[in-house]
Amino acid sequence: MSSAPEQHTRREPRYAGAPATPAAAPTVWPGSPQPLGARHHVGPGGVAGTNFALWSAGAEAVEVCLFDDDGNETRCPLTEHTQEIWHGFVPGVGPGQLYGYRVHGRWDPWTGARWNPAKLLLDPYARAVDGEYALPPEVYGHVRDWPQRHLADTVRDERDSAPYVPKGVVVDSALGAGPGGGDEWADDRRPKTPWADSVIYELHVRGFTMRHPGVPPGLRGTYAGLAHPAAIEHLVKLGVTAVELLPVHQFAHEDHLLRRGLRNHWGYNSIGYFAPHAAYAAGGTRGRQVGEFREMVRALHAAGIEVILDVVYNHTAEGSELGPTLSLRGIDNRGYYRLADDPRHYADYTGCGNTLHVVQPQVLRLITDSLRYWVQEMGVDGFRFDLAAALARSMHDVDMLSPFLAVIAQDPVLRRVKLIAEPWDVGAGGYQVGAFPPLWTEWNDRYRDTVRDFWRGALPDVRDLGYRLSGSSDLYAWGGRRPYASVNFVTAHDGFTLRDLVSYERKHNEANGEDNRDGTDDNRSWNCGVEGETGDEAVLALRRRQLRNLLSTLLLSTGVPMLVAGDEMGRTQGGNNNAYCQDNETGWVDWSLLAESAWRELYALASRLIALRRSHPVLRRKAFFSGRAHGPEGLRDLAWFTGSGREMTEPDWYAPGATLGMYLSGRDIPQRDQRGGPVVDDSFLVVLHAGHEDGRFRLPGPPWGQDYELLVDTAREDQREEPGTVHPAGEAVVLPARSVLVWRVLL
């Protein structure tokens, strides 16, 4: 091992390992710079082969490396260079071929140049990946274990990484194509659920199916497992309209997790934006995962369920300058990543070590090509963008006229699908809830925080609750946005499950191996008097009631509700609020819960509330409420009532209170049916009472209603049948402590 380099020189320190012994290269024809990636087709003279094309602006040479089943490597120089794209056609190379790239260039970390041909690189456009990353020292472009840690990233490691990294797979473009010809993913073959009618179910492909007793053992944890009728039956009975899949792009496990015997379970560590994650494939990884994913989408579509992907285009698994060299870093570090003022380091708006340089045209092309691929060739119906504010940054600040948002807005494919922003990142000015343009919906964390605070008794008044229940007009009533711009959620994959939210006040993340330092401390939870599991039946009954309250609030609010897989049946993570590395029973849905009557009742309530929402357009409005009087009776489309049954006045909104009544009029819904006729619905009265003691509520008299039929009472354990009790207007009804009551108004 050579001695350490001086810090400010421009020498190329190296750490040498065993030299590679590649086989002789076959003939490479010029090929074409378009499209990028590896495309199998019939070339000149009717000869079949594969065209390889890779963008690298600063490289000095590029080799495509072909591997046989024994790991023997054949290097094929790509000598054609057109507009910064290296390309060549290799005759005889067909589907199933394993490949990667070696890219030659300068090693000068001080200027951001990190080319190292000893490292085999994954094609950013690879349609499938065979194998997983183990991250030994050989896969790092620098000497990972250099004694002088502060200089380690400047010392080039020349050991060959090929034996230790996954390979790209040449995929048959017809693999998994549907029967009947034509465009199998055309709009008329998709569910196309309107935003206002959508109910989203966030799930993990592996975690949802690993313990499902109806899914055959060989299919559990896979795309085929999610496509199985037993898995889809649960979704259909529940009534959700879309699944939002945690990341399914090929991802890598972080080194610090592998060293602790853990794995990245959630997958927010992407490395292949075109490849379905190979570990979720039941049928093999030589390209068959592509067809299996497509079959999953077809099965969900046949059940009327849309597929939304959670995508991570803000950073990659290569991490900071101390991370491994897997793909983009070795192809063109300065082109793909945002570098800091000191280009040896990265601008990090993600908290994950790097940020993609989205304003660079070829990086923007990579992202949009990937998005279109998943829509047009894989059949997905939309995307939820992790840390979307990082994508919306121009050179530094978040900019709603940024290149990324502008390209999406005019793209004829992408502007038609569902687009959901996680509207923040970790950089300065990164919190952008309510700021994305009209094409987008957003995860509304203001909704999450307000609803949690109300039910734990931490809201100073009910002003914010009124906004959240009625569609968050304070955030979204501008620029043509609608109530469905708000994706309402109480829980998400990140944080406590719904059951843990009412069972724990402190995180319990010891199993993650970080001394309980990871995960947020701002849980806004209430354990109902006992931390964690207990045998106290009174506490357990209160927790189950709180779960019913939270679910009812979510599913009766205006906007798009999002449930997390398992919340509808009492799933717990044992108080772990950051289970990203728990690929085990902690991170998997426990289907045995449905054998317990208490959790079957919770599932029945969730299903009944979703059905109620589906049946009544007043509960899924396409326009904001006006609050103004309509018609000769002077009814408003939305009215608010105090616990005494009188309409709220301005001072009532500022007064401390644990009770709020919401009247939703079905008479004047500002939308039309398919023939242009008016949409008329029932009216509903929803009363939320978070007080720890019983209260009283006087049902409003005419013109609001003559009688009120009770539909939902969360104080009841048995939710299988509608209560159906009718109360006359003016009656003072009992509000059980901590409960939601829903009445249909009888006029």
XYZ file of C-alpha atoms in Angstrom:
747
model
C 0.000 0.000 0.000
C 1.423 3.374 -0.960
C 1.755 6.236 1.473
C -0.981 8.839 1.846
C -1.091 11.649 -0.696
C -0.627 15.242 0.246
C -3.983 16.906 0.703
C -3.756 19.655 -1.927
C -1.922 17.935 -4.751
C -3.494 16.798 -8.022
C -1.739 13.462 -8.082
C -3.744 10.257 -8.543
C -3.052 8.086 -5.477
C -3.938 4.480 -6.151
C -4.483 1.279 -4.249
C -3.827 -1.700 -6.508
C -5.341 -5.145 -6.318
C -5.361 -8.256 -8.507
C -5.451 -7.351 -12.208
C -8.483 -8.331 -14.237
C -8.060 -10.859 -17.073
C -10.844 -10.118 -19.558
C -11.475 -12.306 -22.586
C -10.854 -11.059 -26.117
C -13.479 -8.588 -27.288
C -15.880 -9.456 -30.102
C -16.484 -7.162 -33.024
C -18.473 -4.062 -32.083
C -20.416 -2.254 -34.780
C -21.045 1.504 -34.557
C -24.655 1.151 -33.476
C -26.767 4.131 -32.450
C -26.704 6.714 -29.632
C -30.473 6.329 -29.272
C -32.146 5.028 -27.223
C -29.997 4.952 -24.114
C -29.491 1.641 -22.371
C -29.247 -1.884 -23.777
C -31.749 -2.654 -26.543
C -31.925 -6.020 -28.258
C -33.036 -5.866 -31.897
C -32.221 -7.011 -35.411
C -29.345 -4.950 -36.727
C -27.755 -4.407 -40.162
C -27.998 -7.339 -42.528
C -30.625 -9.025 -40.391
C -28.121 -9.833 -37.657
C -29.608 -9.886 -34.145
C -27.708 -8.245 -31.324
C -27.879 -5.549 -28.673
C -27.207 -1.841 -28.964
C -25.533 -0.266 -25.940
C -25.630 3.496 -25.343
C -24.347 5.380 -22.286
C -24.143 9.104 -21.596
C -20.879 10.273 -20.021
C -19.758 13.790 -20.853
C -16.229 13.671 -19.473
C -15.164 10.062 -19.959
C -12.065 9.210 -21.993
C -13.201 5.666 -22.920
C -16.072 3.294 -22.220
C -16.228 -0.495 -22.309
C -19.365 -2.607 -22.118
C -18.499 -5.768 -20.206
C -20.328 -9.045 -20.910
C -20.432 -11.871 -18.364
C -21.187 -15.557 -18.777
C -22.739 -17.750 -16.103
C -19.316 -18.526 -14.610
C -18.485 -14.852 -14.186
C -16.027 -14.712 -17.080
C -15.828 -11.213 -18.509
C -15.569 -10.011 -22.096
C -14.833 -6.316 -22.596
C -16.137 -4.545 -25.677
C -14.837 -1.006 -26.271
C -17.479 1.486 -27.386
C -15.484 3.635 -29.749
C -18.363 5.653 -31.168
C -18.999 8.919 -29.347
C -21.976 11.055 -30.431
C -23.042 14.138 -28.486
C -21.483 12.814 -25.269
C -23.101 9.382 -25.719
C -20.871 6.314 -26.084
C -22.497 3.602 -28.168
C -22.035 0.375 -30.110
C -23.937 -2.629 -31.449
C -22.658 -6.063 -30.350
C -23.853 -8.838 -32.707
C -25.072 -12.026 -31.115
C -25.858 -10.547 -27.705
C -29.426 -11.405 -26.754
C -31.923 -11.301 -23.881
C -30.630 -12.644 -20.594
C -27.080 -11.408 -21.199
C -25.410 -10.010 -18.057
C -23.469 -6.791 -18.538
C -22.005 -3.679 -16.963
C -19.751 -0.760 -17.882
C -16.203 0.302 -17.164
C -15.628 3.998 -17.703
C -12.151 5.486 -18.050
C -11.196 9.021 -17.134
C -9.310 11.247 -14.724
C -9.130 10.610 -10.987
C -9.203 14.076 -9.467
C -11.647 14.188 -6.529
C -10.718 17.790 -5.786
C -12.509 18.786 -9.000
C -15.235 16.129 -8.692
C -13.688 13.712 -11.217
C -13.994 10.142 -9.887
C -13.542 7.851 -12.887
C -12.170 4.431 -12.008
C -12.264 1.660 -14.649
C -11.563 -0.988 -11.988
C -15.162 -0.598 -10.878
C -17.920 -2.336 -12.817
C -20.870 0.052 -13.105
C -24.570 -0.631 -13.393
C -26.223 0.810 -16.490
C -28.589 3.592 -15.320
C -31.031 2.375 -17.983
C -30.793 -1.349 -17.121
C -34.282 -2.877 -17.336
C -33.401 -5.722 -14.966
C -30.655 -6.482 -12.443
C -29.289 -9.875 -11.437
C -27.844 -10.140 -7.927
C -27.546 -7.945 -4.832
C -24.907 -5.585 -3.476
C -22.820 -6.887 -0.583
C -20.552 -3.779 -0.397
C -17.116 -5.234 0.414
C -14.177 -2.798 0.162
C -13.641 -3.705 -3.502
C -16.819 -1.921 -4.636
C -15.591 1.465 -3.432
C -13.880 3.712 -5.960
C -11.617 4.943 -3.185
C -9.824 2.966 -0.489
C -12.594 2.627 2.045
C -10.299 1.621 4.914
C -7.456 4.065 4.252
C -5.773 4.832 7.609
C -6.145 8.605 7.233
C -9.934 8.718 7.141
C -10.106 12.381 6.133
C -8.193 11.562 2.943
C -9.716 8.170 2.159
C -11.970 9.375 -0.640
C -8.965 10.789 -2.528
C -7.070 7.473 -2.798
C -8.159 5.469 -5.832
C -8.772 1.751 -5.263
C -7.865 -0.329 -8.330
C -9.162 -3.687 -7.165
C -11.735 -5.154 -9.536
C -15.304 -4.873 -8.240
C -16.934 -7.103 -10.876
C -17.081 -10.286 -8.742
C -18.936 -8.408 -6.005
C -21.613 -6.398 -7.770
C -24.895 -7.224 -9.534
C -25.048 -7.055 -13.306
C -27.529 -5.501 -15.657
C -29.619 -7.863 -17.781
C -30.466 -7.411 -21.450
C -34.262 -7.702 -21.535
C -36.444 -8.800 -24.401
C -38.646 -5.786 -25.160
C -41.595 -8.147 -25.680
C -41.144 -9.843 -22.288
C -44.425 -9.884 -20.419
C -46.390 -8.268 -23.216
C -50.116 -8.718 -22.826
C -52.440 -10.657 -25.106
C -54.541 -9.130 -27.810
C -52.047 -6.702 -29.267
C -52.469 -2.948 -29.265
C -51.575 -0.736 -26.335
C -52.355 -2.862 -23.296
C -51.800 0.135 -21.025
C -54.056 2.532 -22.960
C -56.234 4.773 -20.823
C -59.376 2.792 -21.596
C -57.747 -0.325 -20.111
C -56.820 1.293 -16.816
C -59.078 1.871 -13.782
C -58.622 5.671 -14.160
C -60.195 6.409 -10.771
C -60.848 10.163 -10.446
C -58.774 11.839 -7.763
C -61.835 12.766 -5.706
C -62.947 9.115 -5.609
C -59.552 7.710 -4.667
C -58.662 5.891 -1.467
C -54.935 5.091 -1.305
C -53.432 2.106 0.506
C -49.700 2.372 1.161
C -48.073 -1.057 1.226
C -44.755 -2.846 0.940
C -44.690 -5.647 -1.651
C -42.668 -7.925 0.602
C -44.080 -6.838 3.948
C -47.705 -7.152 2.828
C -47.408 -10.707 1.554
C -44.698 -12.399 3.675
C -47.107 -13.730 6.323
C -50.311 -13.932 4.292
C -51.723 -17.425 4.871
C -53.605 -17.421 1.561
C -50.522 -16.714 -0.541
C -48.474 -19.838 -1.404
C -45.148 -19.873 0.470
C -43.141 -19.710 -2.744
C -44.861 -16.474 -3.755
C -44.720 -14.629 -0.443
C -42.686 -11.447 -0.515
C -42.959 -11.082 -4.295
C -44.797 -9.300 -7.074
C -46.539 -12.592 -7.850
C -47.609 -12.792 -4.217
C -49.262 -9.377 -4.386
C -50.983 -10.459 -7.603
C -52.385 -13.562 -5.917
C -56.207 -13.579 -5.505
C -55.896 -13.941 -1.727
C -53.929 -10.685 -1.452
C -56.153 -8.803 -3.868
C -59.305 -10.034 -2.107
C -58.325 -8.140 1.036
C -57.889 -4.917 -0.925
C -61.192 -5.322 -2.744
C -63.156 -6.069 0.417
C -61.591 -3.114 2.144
C -62.579 -0.929 -0.805
C -59.362 0.920 -1.589
C -58.914 2.198 -5.146
C -55.111 2.355 -5.374
C -52.052 0.743 -3.849
C -49.042 2.979 -3.275
C -46.040 0.657 -3.327
C -42.986 1.496 -1.262
C -39.944 1.670 -3.572
C -39.688 -1.133 -6.126
C -36.813 0.334 -8.142
C -33.649 -1.723 -7.732
C -32.017 -0.597 -4.504
C -28.948 -1.427 -2.424
C -28.547 -2.079 1.273
C -26.394 0.406 3.177
C -23.018 -0.732 4.441
C -23.746 0.267 8.042
C -26.834 -1.988 8.012
C -25.040 -4.957 6.493
C -22.328 -4.681 9.133
C -25.028 -4.958 11.827
C -26.708 -7.923 10.172
C -29.663 -5.827 8.979
C -31.053 -4.886 5.574
C -32.783 -1.908 4.033
C -36.417 -3.008 4.144
C -38.187 0.099 2.825
C -35.967 0.527 -0.233
C -35.373 4.306 -0.215
C -31.867 3.716 -1.569
C -32.360 3.386 -5.318
C -29.641 2.470 -7.804
C -31.645 1.336 -10.869
C -34.514 3.545 -11.987
C -35.782 1.197 -14.716
C -35.391 -2.166 -12.968
C -37.967 -3.831 -10.690
C -36.162 -4.799 -7.488
C -34.849 -8.282 -8.167
C -35.366 -9.642 -4.638
C -39.143 -9.257 -5.040
C -39.266 -11.599 -8.043
C -40.529 -15.149 -7.565
C -39.768 -16.260 -11.116
C -36.077 -15.417 -11.460
C -33.912 -12.370 -12.110
C -32.667 -12.793 -15.681
C -35.352 -10.401 -16.881
C -38.311 -12.443 -15.726
C -38.958 -9.930 -12.959
C -40.119 -7.503 -15.645
C -42.881 -9.813 -16.814
C -43.808 -10.692 -13.239
C -44.217 -7.033 -12.341
C -46.416 -6.466 -15.382
C -48.584 -9.445 -14.443
C -49.013 -7.965 -10.974
C -50.194 -4.674 -12.450
C -52.624 -6.481 -14.742
C -54.100 -8.419 -11.816
C -54.585 -5.272 -9.748
C -56.105 -3.416 -12.698
C -58.520 -6.291 -13.280
C -59.708 -5.768 -9.689
C -60.182 -2.033 -10.327
C -57.100 -1.053 -8.311
C -54.552 1.468 -9.576
C -50.803 1.099 -8.967
C -48.826 4.098 -7.705
C -45.072 3.840 -7.177
C -43.153 5.577 -4.398
C -40.074 6.784 -6.307
C -36.729 8.109 -5.079
C -35.183 10.325 -7.741
C -33.659 12.789 -5.270
C -30.591 10.703 -4.372
C -28.999 7.318 -5.048
C -27.476 4.479 -3.038
C -23.959 5.753 -3.742
C -24.201 8.151 -0.788
C -21.540 10.712 0.039
C -17.956 10.835 -1.219
C -17.279 8.011 1.261
C -19.897 5.758 -0.337
C -19.473 2.944 -2.873
C -19.020 3.408 -6.625
C -21.922 1.508 -8.141
C -23.151 3.455 -11.161
C -23.545 7.217 -11.667
C -20.513 8.234 -9.617
C -18.224 6.214 -11.867
C -19.993 7.176 -15.097
C -19.872 10.948 -14.666
C -19.831 12.164 -11.080
C -19.857 15.843 -11.993
C -22.701 15.407 -14.434
C -25.106 13.331 -12.364
C -24.719 14.829 -8.875
C -24.956 18.281 -7.346
C -21.503 19.064 -5.993
C -20.739 21.471 -3.182
C -18.659 24.627 -3.548
C -15.786 22.281 -2.788
C -16.488 19.743 -5.590
C -14.830 16.952 -3.656
C -18.053 16.870 -1.623
C -21.763 16.723 -2.464
C -24.627 19.137 -1.964
C -26.950 17.124 0.262
C -30.602 18.222 0.337
C -31.769 14.693 1.138
C -29.902 13.665 4.270
C -28.631 10.633 2.351
C -25.228 11.934 1.247
C -25.949 13.130 -2.283
C -28.541 14.859 -4.454
C -29.150 14.234 -8.146
C -28.337 17.208 -10.374
C -31.840 17.485 -11.816
C -31.222 20.758 -13.658
C -28.641 18.929 -15.793
C -30.501 17.990 -19.021
C -29.282 14.385 -19.172
C -30.196 13.778 -15.522
C -33.627 15.257 -16.134
C -33.875 13.002 -19.165
C -32.940 9.958 -17.067
C -35.769 10.715 -14.628
C -38.438 11.457 -17.215
C -37.426 8.495 -19.396
C -37.770 6.312 -16.321
C -41.189 7.733 -15.427
C -42.506 7.255 -18.949
C -41.151 3.697 -19.010
C -43.065 2.738 -15.883
C -46.264 4.261 -17.279
C -46.080 3.098 -20.881
C -44.323 -0.259 -20.604
C -44.999 -1.363 -17.024
C -48.544 -0.032 -16.701
C -48.356 2.003 -13.492
C -50.872 4.769 -12.877
C -48.948 7.351 -10.892
C -46.046 8.233 -8.635
C -45.401 9.524 -5.145
C -42.133 11.488 -5.222
C -39.954 11.106 -2.145
C -38.561 14.472 -0.995
C -40.069 16.171 -4.039
C -38.798 19.587 -2.979
C -35.263 18.398 -3.798
C -36.377 17.753 -7.369
C -37.975 21.195 -7.557
C -34.754 23.035 -6.697
C -33.163 25.050 -9.465
C -29.556 25.872 -8.685
C -30.170 26.191 -4.948
C -33.663 27.268 -3.884
C -36.920 25.386 -4.344
C -38.532 26.841 -7.469
C -42.046 25.942 -8.619
C -40.932 26.945 -12.137
C -37.963 24.586 -11.985
C -37.008 22.466 -15.016
C -38.340 19.278 -13.420
C -41.811 20.666 -12.714
C -41.940 22.415 -16.095
C -41.046 19.243 -17.992
C -43.630 17.186 -16.102
C -46.336 19.793 -16.756
C -45.933 19.641 -20.544
C -45.169 15.943 -20.952
C -48.102 14.291 -22.803
C -47.666 11.023 -20.853
C -46.746 12.175 -17.367
C -49.222 15.006 -16.986
C -52.053 12.455 -17.302
C -51.038 10.206 -14.393
C -51.403 10.708 -10.654
C -48.576 12.817 -9.232
C -48.078 13.027 -5.462
C -45.385 15.168 -3.866
C -43.784 14.637 -0.506
C -43.499 18.430 -0.377
C -40.313 18.890 1.608
C -36.618 18.067 1.778
C -33.963 18.641 4.454
C -32.376 21.728 2.876
C -33.001 25.387 3.697
C -36.462 26.455 2.522
C -37.368 22.849 1.792
C -40.779 22.766 3.510
C -43.255 23.432 0.695
C -46.641 22.061 1.829
C -49.343 23.785 -0.225
C -46.905 25.257 -2.735
C -46.815 22.708 -5.565
C -48.608 23.631 -8.818
C -52.169 22.517 -9.694
C -51.140 19.322 -11.482
C -49.891 17.892 -8.196
C -51.371 16.476 -5.023
C -49.388 16.524 -1.793
C -48.893 14.538 1.367
C -50.486 16.883 3.893
C -48.551 16.587 7.143
C -50.562 19.502 8.545
C -53.559 17.157 8.420
C -51.605 14.395 10.191
C -50.407 16.641 12.996
C -53.762 18.318 13.589
C -55.776 15.100 13.765
C -53.233 13.469 16.071
C -53.216 16.507 18.345
C -57.012 16.701 18.498
C -57.454 13.109 19.582
C -54.681 13.296 22.177
C -56.128 16.517 23.605
C -53.303 18.816 22.525
C -55.113 21.301 20.248
C -55.575 24.762 21.799
C -58.767 25.288 19.758
C -60.543 23.793 16.741
C -59.616 26.305 14.028
C -57.027 24.111 12.379
C -59.205 21.024 12.697
C -61.982 22.717 10.729
C -59.620 23.417 7.845
C -58.257 19.865 7.806
C -61.676 18.177 7.896
C -62.980 20.277 5.004
C -60.132 19.872 2.526
C -57.444 22.305 3.783
C -58.637 25.249 1.714
C -56.133 27.448 3.551
C -53.377 25.480 1.816
C -54.872 24.514 -1.541
C -57.652 26.926 -2.592
C -55.505 28.796 -5.093
C -54.516 28.483 -8.750
C -57.289 26.076 -9.630
C -56.332 23.476 -7.033
C -59.063 21.291 -5.581
C -59.666 19.546 -2.242
C -58.097 16.371 -3.621
C -54.775 18.200 -3.757
C -54.578 17.131 -0.109
C -53.591 13.529 0.507
C -54.824 13.144 4.071
C -53.043 10.692 6.324
C -52.674 10.009 10.027
C -49.872 7.480 9.667
C -47.396 6.545 6.947
C -44.620 3.985 6.605
C -42.356 6.475 8.382
C -43.410 6.663 12.025
C -45.733 4.772 14.344
C -48.415 2.480 13.029
C -51.946 3.504 13.967
C -52.046 1.020 16.842
C -48.657 2.141 18.111
C -49.835 5.758 17.936
C -52.299 5.005 20.745
C -49.967 2.599 22.598
C -46.634 4.423 22.825
C -45.491 7.943 23.621
C -41.812 7.199 23.085
C -40.040 5.489 20.213
C -38.579 2.053 20.860
C -36.052 1.626 18.056
C -33.369 -0.335 19.884
C -33.545 -3.166 17.341
C -32.254 -0.763 14.669
C -28.835 -0.801 16.322
C -28.462 2.974 16.704
C -29.025 3.227 20.473
C -32.555 4.545 19.882
C -31.166 7.759 18.359
C -32.833 7.257 14.980
C -36.441 8.153 14.230
C -38.349 11.239 15.258
C -39.089 12.229 18.840
C -42.099 14.279 17.699
C -44.674 11.494 17.599
C -47.767 13.421 18.772
C -48.993 10.167 20.256
C -50.820 9.175 23.446
C -50.464 5.773 25.050
C -53.812 5.911 26.888
C -52.059 5.738 30.240
C -49.689 2.784 29.831
C -46.550 2.599 27.689
C -46.651 -0.364 25.327
C -48.472 -3.655 25.545
C -50.689 -4.265 28.551
C -53.293 -6.675 29.861
C -55.453 -3.890 31.284
C -58.746 -4.327 29.440
C -59.895 -0.779 30.159
C -56.762 0.619 28.518
C -57.097 -1.762 25.585
C -60.742 -0.793 25.065
C -59.806 2.886 25.079
C -57.042 2.258 22.545
C -59.424 0.429 20.229
C -61.872 3.338 20.501
C -59.109 5.795 19.631
C -58.259 3.702 16.580
C -61.881 3.880 15.472
C -61.846 7.642 16.032
C -58.724 8.159 13.964
C -59.925 5.951 11.108
C -63.349 7.599 11.080
C -61.870 11.087 11.048
C -59.581 10.198 8.144
C -62.234 8.527 6.003
C -64.868 11.222 6.570
C -62.552 14.167 5.775
C -62.625 15.956 2.439
C -59.530 15.164 0.386
C -57.848 11.900 -0.571
C -57.453 9.481 2.359
C -54.379 7.292 2.630
C -54.278 4.199 4.828
C -51.154 2.236 5.702
C -51.234 -1.517 5.213
C -52.272 -3.256 8.418
C -53.606 -0.180 10.212
C -57.121 -1.382 9.458
C -56.509 -4.482 11.567
C -54.286 -3.295 14.406
C -50.791 -3.931 13.085
C -48.011 -3.064 15.539
C -44.258 -2.529 15.195
C -43.712 -2.723 18.954
C -43.171 1.023 19.200
C -40.506 1.174 16.474
C -41.162 4.409 14.587
C -38.368 3.936 12.048
C -38.622 0.311 10.946
C -36.746 0.921 7.689
C -34.270 -1.852 8.452
C -36.688 -4.404 9.939
C -37.160 -6.980 7.185
C -38.790 -9.345 9.663
C -41.983 -9.720 11.681
C -41.648 -6.105 12.838
C -41.886 -4.812 9.275
C -44.351 -7.385 7.945
C -48.145 -7.351 8.158
C -49.417 -9.829 10.744
C -52.452 -11.465 9.150
C -53.197 -13.538 12.255
C -54.703 -10.393 13.774
C -57.826 -11.000 11.734
C -58.452 -14.108 13.833
C -59.156 -11.797 16.798
C -62.659 -10.330 16.975
C -61.473 -6.875 18.053
C -59.332 -6.432 14.942
C -61.973 -7.911 12.641
C -64.333 -5.231 13.962
C -61.797 -2.513 13.160
C -61.421 -3.869 9.638
C -65.220 -3.987 9.281
C -65.490 -0.330 10.335
C -62.799 0.777 7.864
C -64.500 -1.140 5.065
C -67.926 0.299 5.936
C -66.613 3.868 6.081
C -64.911 3.484 2.686
C -68.178 2.110 1.263
C -70.074 5.056 2.776
C -67.595 7.435 1.177
C -67.908 5.691 -2.174
C -71.714 5.914 -2.078
C -71.958 9.610 -1.222
C -70.394 12.353 -3.374
C -70.803 14.886 -0.553
C -68.015 12.982 1.257
C -65.633 13.187 -1.730
C -66.239 16.625 -3.150
C -64.414 17.897 -6.219
C -64.671 21.549 -5.172
C -64.130 23.415 -1.939
C -67.069 24.333 0.258
C -68.245 27.929 -0.014
C -69.854 28.192 3.419
C -72.446 30.520 1.911
C -76.225 30.144 2.217
C -77.988 28.456 -0.707
C -81.649 28.174 -1.642
C -84.723 29.644 0.054
C -84.002 27.855 3.349
C -80.607 29.496 3.629
C -78.734 26.228 4.078
C -74.982 26.393 3.706
C -73.047 23.623 2.003
C -70.860 23.455 5.117
C -71.837 24.523 8.613
C -70.130 24.136 11.980
C -71.787 23.572 15.324
C -70.726 23.803 18.947
C -71.544 21.154 21.489
C -74.714 23.035 22.362
C -76.049 22.517 18.841
C -75.829 26.152 17.751
C -73.828 27.408 14.801
C -70.346 28.491 15.605
C -69.458 32.154 15.694
C -66.008 33.653 15.239
C -65.129 33.588 18.953
C -66.057 29.893 19.144
C -63.176 29.007 16.826
C -60.680 30.541 19.254
C -62.162 29.086 22.423
C -60.715 25.880 23.902
C -62.879 22.991 22.866
C -62.916 19.239 22.468
C -66.121 18.974 20.421
C -66.821 19.980 16.847
C -69.927 19.361 14.768
C -69.671 19.411 10.955
C -72.797 19.577 8.757
C -72.272 18.549 5.118
C -75.153 19.496 2.820
C -75.821 17.231 -0.146
C -78.250 19.676 -1.776
C -75.822 22.020 -3.480
C -72.834 19.995 -4.595
C -71.018 22.076 -7.258
C -70.520 19.299 -9.772
C -72.462 17.594 -12.557
C -73.057 13.994 -13.502
C -71.916 12.539 -16.825
C -74.987 13.939 -18.611
C -74.616 17.384 -17.128
C -77.334 16.973 -14.531
C -77.036 18.177 -10.935
C -75.555 15.902 -8.308
C -77.749 15.670 -5.223
C -76.901 13.625 -2.173
C -77.917 13.013 1.422
C -76.716 15.442 4.043
C -74.625 14.320 7.009
C -73.835 15.538 10.482
C -70.478 14.443 11.893
C -69.617 15.191 15.519
C -66.123 14.641 16.892
C -65.810 14.621 20.664
C -62.283 14.254 22.074
C -63.237 14.990 25.672
C -62.403 12.425 28.331
C -65.938 12.634 29.727
C -69.339 12.170 28.118
C -70.828 15.297 26.572
C -74.158 16.445 25.186
C -74.986 17.647 21.688
C -78.301 19.149 20.621
C -79.224 18.083 17.106
C -79.907 21.145 14.920
C -83.544 21.818 14.057
C -85.065 23.022 10.763
C -83.919 24.001 8.215
C -80.940 21.736 8.932
C -82.988 18.618 9.508
C -86.160 17.021 10.855
C -84.641 13.747 12.054
C -81.190 12.204 12.249
C -80.373 8.564 11.581
C -77.286 7.372 13.449
C -74.887 5.537 11.122
C -71.600 5.408 13.030
C -70.847 5.465 16.739
C -67.192 4.757 17.488
C -67.982 4.155 21.157
C -69.404 0.812 20.036
C -67.095 -2.189 19.785
C -69.348 -4.010 17.322
C -69.182 -2.153 13.992
C -70.570 -4.817 11.699
C -74.098 -3.383 11.558
C -75.280 0.193 11.277
C -76.775 1.391 14.573
C -79.732 2.855 12.619
C -81.285 4.742 15.566
C -83.332 7.800 14.543
C -83.254 10.937 16.692
C -85.565 13.944 16.268
C -84.185 17.416 15.691
C -83.669 19.318 18.919
C -82.877 16.240 20.982
C -79.841 16.497 23.237
C -77.971 13.292 22.530
C -75.163 11.842 24.589
C -71.676 12.112 23.141
C -69.698 9.236 24.649
C -66.225 10.217 25.795
C -63.732 10.175 22.941
C -66.053 9.270 20.103
C -67.177 10.108 16.580
C -70.878 10.029 15.747
C -72.204 10.239 12.199
C -75.849 10.899 11.329
C -77.652 10.883 8.008
C -79.944 13.911 7.934
C -83.618 13.160 7.274
C -85.368 16.238 5.848
